[in-house]
């Protein structure tokens, strides 16, 4: 009699691991303004490090009265996945040791060339984009610049879609294999224009053909009955979902990266 066929073990996806695994709190990231817990998560023999942000640890924000930060973090991940760019680490909404919250894969950063810099110049050098002038003490100013990097440019498009009100330098995580991730998307999807970012270097420039293709795909996915629309409807309000559709339509109609509106501080504080 022949031996029974061996069925290889099922591969646990990162999303399953984060959503179903056992969370153990290992410490707290104290620099954060809300409760941010560093955890390990284990499920069916797979283990990883992650960040858990319980809703109970959020500080209320007057200009983001609906939903919670955790839901908007997950919504940002869903939009990122829909672009195909994979700019946000895997993020799920789940119950945890301190109640419902956001659980996101921990990213180990890799050393690489700088993405941001302060330079003593009036114009950026080749390979860099100007953000604006910043005070550096003793009445002096320096030009704040970011790299003219394809990954940052994609992130600038994502931020325009999700209306990110807090794209700081510390929210950029270069990883292995040339990957770049953006994190901390709790203040996104507001129905009003709240875009605040360090990635203004392409403001007013034409969107790339790649970005146009991605935005057209997003528009389809955001239509009533679309897969992305259904996911976002469980995470943000109907008004916020309609505003997201409108932002995608506006980007496609104009064909350019957005510019600061002048109605809202363009750069988050502190910038890093």
Coordinates of C-alpha atoms in Angstrom, one line a residue:
X1 CA 0.0 0.0 0.0
X2 CA 1.4 3.4 -1.0
X3 CA 1.9 6.0 1.7
X4 CA -0.8 8.7 1.8
X5 CA 0.0 11.8 0.0
X6 CA 1.4 14.5 2.2
X7 CA -0.4 17.8 2.1
X8 CA 2.0 20.7 2.5
X9 CA 1.1 23.0 5.4
X10 CA -1.1 25.9 4.5
X11 CA 0.8 29.2 4.2
X12 CA -0.5 31.8 6.7
X13 CA -0.8 35.2 5.1
X14 CA 0.4 38.3 6.9
X15 CA -3.2 39.6 7.1
X16 CA -4.3 36.4 8.7
X17 CA -1.4 36.5 11.1
X18 CA -2.2 40.0 12.3
X19 CA -6.0 39.4 12.4
X20 CA -6.1 36.0 14.1
X21 CA -2.8 35.7 15.9
X22 CA -2.2 35.9 19.6
X23 CA -1.1 39.4 20.5
X24 CA 1.4 39.9 23.3
X25 CA 2.4 43.4 24.3
X26 CA 6.2 43.8 24.5
X27 CA 6.4 47.5 25.2
X28 CA 5.1 51.0 24.5
X29 CA 6.3 53.5 21.9
X30 CA 6.4 56.6 24.1
X31 CA 7.1 59.2 21.4
X32 CA 3.6 58.8 20.0
X33 CA 0.8 61.1 21.1
X34 CA -1.7 58.2 21.3
X35 CA -1.3 54.8 22.8
X36 CA 1.1 52.8 20.5
X37 CA 2.1 49.3 21.7
X38 CA 4.9 47.2 20.3
X39 CA 3.7 43.6 20.2
X40 CA 4.5 40.1 19.0
X41 CA 1.8 38.1 17.2
X42 CA 1.7 34.3 16.7
X43 CA -0.6 32.2 14.6
X44 CA -0.2 28.6 13.3
X45 CA 3.5 28.5 13.7
X46 CA 4.2 31.9 12.2
X47 CA 5.4 34.9 14.3
X48 CA 6.0 38.6 13.6
X49 CA 6.4 41.9 15.3
X50 CA 3.6 44.4 15.0
X51 CA 2.2 47.7 16.2
X52 CA -1.1 47.7 18.0
X53 CA -3.0 51.0 18.5
X54 CA -6.1 50.5 20.6
X55 CA -9.1 52.8 20.0
X56 CA -9.3 53.3 23.8
X57 CA -5.9 55.0 23.7
X58 CA -6.8 57.6 21.1
X59 CA -7.1 61.3 21.9
X60 CA -10.3 62.8 20.5
X61 CA -9.7 65.3 17.6
X62 CA -12.2 68.0 17.0
X63 CA -11.7 68.1 13.2
X64 CA -12.0 64.3 12.9
X65 CA -15.2 63.7 14.9
X66 CA -16.4 60.5 13.0
X67 CA -15.0 57.0 13.4
X68 CA -11.6 56.6 14.9
X69 CA -7.9 56.7 14.0
X70 CA -7.7 52.9 13.8
X71 CA -10.4 52.7 11.1
X72 CA -8.7 55.4 9.0
X73 CA -5.4 53.6 9.3
X74 CA -6.9 50.4 7.9
X75 CA -8.7 52.5 5.2
X76 CA -5.4 54.0 4.1
X77 CA -3.9 50.5 3.8
X78 CA -6.9 49.3 1.7
X79 CA -6.4 52.2 -0.7
X80 CA -2.6 51.5 -0.8
X81 CA -3.3 47.9 -1.7
X82 CA -5.7 49.0 -4.4
X83 CA -3.0 51.1 -6.1
X84 CA -0.8 48.0 -6.4
X85 CA 2.1 50.1 -5.0
X86 CA 2.1 48.4 -1.5
X87 CA 3.1 51.6 0.3
X88 CA 1.5 50.9 3.6
X89 CA 2.4 47.9 5.8
X90 CA -0.3 45.2 6.2
X91 CA -2.9 46.7 8.5
X92 CA -6.0 45.1 10.1
X93 CA -8.7 46.1 12.5
X94 CA -9.0 43.5 15.4
X95 CA -9.7 43.0 19.0
X96 CA -6.7 43.0 21.3
X97 CA -5.5 43.1 24.9
X98 CA -6.9 46.6 25.3
X99 CA -10.0 46.3 23.0
X100 CA -10.5 47.0 19.4
X101 CA -7.6 48.6 17.6
X102 CA -5.4 48.8 14.5
X103 CA -2.7 46.1 14.1
X104 CA 0.1 46.8 11.6
X105 CA 3.1 44.8 10.6
X106 CA 6.3 46.2 12.1
X107 CA 8.8 47.3 9.5
X108 CA 12.5 47.0 10.2
X109 CA 14.1 50.0 8.5
X110 CA 17.2 49.6 6.3
X111 CA 20.0 52.1 6.0
X112 CA 20.0 54.0 2.8
X113 CA 20.7 57.5 1.4
X114 CA 18.7 60.3 2.9
X115 CA 15.2 61.1 1.8
X116 CA 15.1 64.5 3.5
X117 CA 17.8 67.1 4.0
X118 CA 18.4 70.7 5.0
X119 CA 20.8 72.5 2.7
X120 CA 22.4 76.0 2.7
X121 CA 21.2 77.0 -0.8
X122 CA 18.5 78.9 -2.6
X123 CA 17.7 76.0 -5.0
X124 CA 17.9 72.2 -4.7
X125 CA 20.7 70.2 -6.4
X126 CA 19.9 67.7 -9.1
X127 CA 18.1 64.7 -7.6
X128 CA 16.3 66.8 -5.0
X129 CA 13.0 68.7 -4.7
X130 CA 12.4 71.8 -2.7
X131 CA 9.9 71.8 0.1
X132 CA 10.5 75.3 1.5
X133 CA 12.7 77.3 3.9
X134 CA 12.9 76.4 7.5
X135 CA 14.4 78.3 10.5
X136 CA 17.5 76.6 11.9
X137 CA 18.2 78.9 14.8
X138 CA 20.0 82.2 15.3
X139 CA 17.9 83.9 12.7
X140 CA 19.2 81.6 10.0
X141 CA 17.1 79.6 7.5
X142 CA 17.9 76.6 5.3
X143 CA 16.2 75.0 2.4
X144 CA 14.3 71.8 3.3
X145 CA 14.4 69.3 0.4
X146 CA 13.3 65.8 -0.3
X147 CA 14.7 63.2 -2.7
X148 CA 13.4 63.2 -6.3
X149 CA 12.5 59.6 -5.7
X150 CA 9.8 57.5 -7.6
X151 CA 8.7 55.9 -4.3
X152 CA 8.1 59.3 -2.7
X153 CA 6.2 60.5 -5.7
X154 CA 3.9 57.5 -5.5
X155 CA 3.4 58.2 -1.8
X156 CA 2.6 61.9 -2.7
X157 CA -0.2 60.6 -5.0
X158 CA -1.5 58.3 -2.3
X159 CA -1.5 61.1 0.2
X160 CA -3.5 63.3 -2.2
X161 CA -6.1 60.6 -2.5
X162 CA -6.5 59.8 1.2
X163 CA -6.2 63.5 2.2
X164 CA -3.3 62.9 4.6
X165 CA -3.0 65.6 7.1
X166 CA 0.2 64.4 8.7
X167 CA 2.9 63.2 6.3
X168 CA 6.1 63.8 8.3
X169 CA 9.6 62.7 7.7
X170 CA 9.4 60.2 10.6
X171 CA 6.5 58.5 8.8
X172 CA 8.8 57.4 5.9
X173 CA 10.3 53.9 6.4
X174 CA 12.9 52.7 3.9
X175 CA 13.1 48.9 4.1
X176 CA 15.0 46.0 2.5
X177 CA 14.9 45.4 -1.2
X178 CA 14.4 49.1 -2.0
X179 CA 10.9 49.2 -0.5
X180 CA 9.5 52.3 1.1
X181 CA 6.6 52.4 3.4
X182 CA 4.5 55.2 4.9
X183 CA 2.9 54.9 8.3
X184 CA 0.7 56.8 10.7
X185 CA -2.4 57.4 8.7
X186 CA -4.9 58.2 11.5
X187 CA -5.7 61.7 10.3
X188 CA -6.8 60.9 6.8
X189 CA -10.0 60.9 4.7
X190 CA -11.4 64.1 6.1
X191 CA -14.2 65.5 3.8
X192 CA -12.5 68.9 3.9
X193 CA -9.0 69.6 2.3
X194 CA -6.5 68.8 5.0
X195 CA -3.5 67.8 3.0
X196 CA -0.3 68.5 5.0
X197 CA 2.9 66.9 3.8
X198 CA 6.6 67.3 3.3
X199 CA 6.2 65.9 -0.2
X200 CA 5.4 69.1 -2.1
X201 CA 8.3 68.8 -4.5
X202 CA 6.1 67.8 -7.4
X203 CA 3.3 70.4 -6.7
X204 CA 1.8 71.6 -9.9
X205 CA 3.7 69.1 -12.0
X206 CA 2.1 66.7 -14.4
X207 CA 1.2 63.3 -12.9
X208 CA 3.1 60.4 -14.4
X209 CA 1.4 58.0 -16.8
X210 CA 1.7 55.3 -14.2
X211 CA -0.1 57.5 -11.6
X212 CA -2.9 58.3 -14.2
X213 CA -3.4 54.5 -14.7
X214 CA -3.6 53.9 -11.0
X215 CA -6.0 56.7 -10.4
X216 CA -8.3 55.5 -13.2
X217 CA -8.3 52.0 -11.6
X218 CA -9.1 53.6 -8.2
X219 CA -12.0 55.5 -9.7
X220 CA -13.5 52.2 -10.9
X221 CA -12.8 50.4 -7.6
X222 CA -14.5 53.3 -5.7
X223 CA -17.7 53.2 -7.7
X224 CA -20.9 51.9 -6.0
X225 CA -20.5 48.2 -5.9
X226 CA -16.7 48.3 -6.3
X227 CA -14.6 46.2 -4.1
X228 CA -12.7 49.1 -2.6
X229 CA -15.9 51.1 -2.0
X230 CA -17.3 48.2 -0.1
X231 CA -14.3 48.0 2.2
X232 CA -14.1 51.7 2.8
X233 CA -17.8 51.9 3.6
X234 CA -17.1 49.8 6.7
X235 CA -14.3 52.1 7.8
X236 CA -15.2 55.7 7.0
X237 CA -18.4 57.7 6.6
X238 CA -20.4 58.0 3.4
X239 CA -19.5 61.7 3.2
X240 CA -15.8 60.8 3.5
X241 CA -16.1 58.1 0.9
X242 CA -17.8 60.5 -1.6
X243 CA -15.0 63.1 -0.8
X244 CA -12.4 60.4 -1.7
X245 CA -14.1 59.8 -5.0
X246 CA -14.1 63.5 -5.7
X247 CA -10.4 63.8 -4.9
X248 CA -9.6 61.0 -7.4
X249 CA -11.8 62.7 -10.0
X250 CA -10.1 66.0 -9.4
X251 CA -6.7 64.6 -9.8
X252 CA -7.6 62.9 -13.1
X253 CA -9.3 66.1 -14.4
X254 CA -6.4 68.3 -13.6
X255 CA -3.7 65.8 -14.4
X256 CA -1.3 67.4 -11.9
X257 CA 0.0 66.9 -8.4
X258 CA -2.0 69.2 -6.1
X259 CA -0.6 72.4 -4.8
X260 CA -1.0 73.9 -1.3
X261 CA -4.4 75.5 -0.9
X262 CA -3.4 78.4 1.3
X263 CA -6.4 77.6 3.5
X264 CA -4.5 75.2 5.7
X265 CA -0.9 74.9 6.9
X266 CA 0.8 73.0 4.1
X267 CA 3.5 71.4 6.2
X268 CA 2.9 69.4 9.4
X269 CA 4.6 70.4 12.6
X270 CA 7.0 69.2 13.7
X271 CA 8.0 68.3 10.1
X272 CA 10.1 65.3 11.2

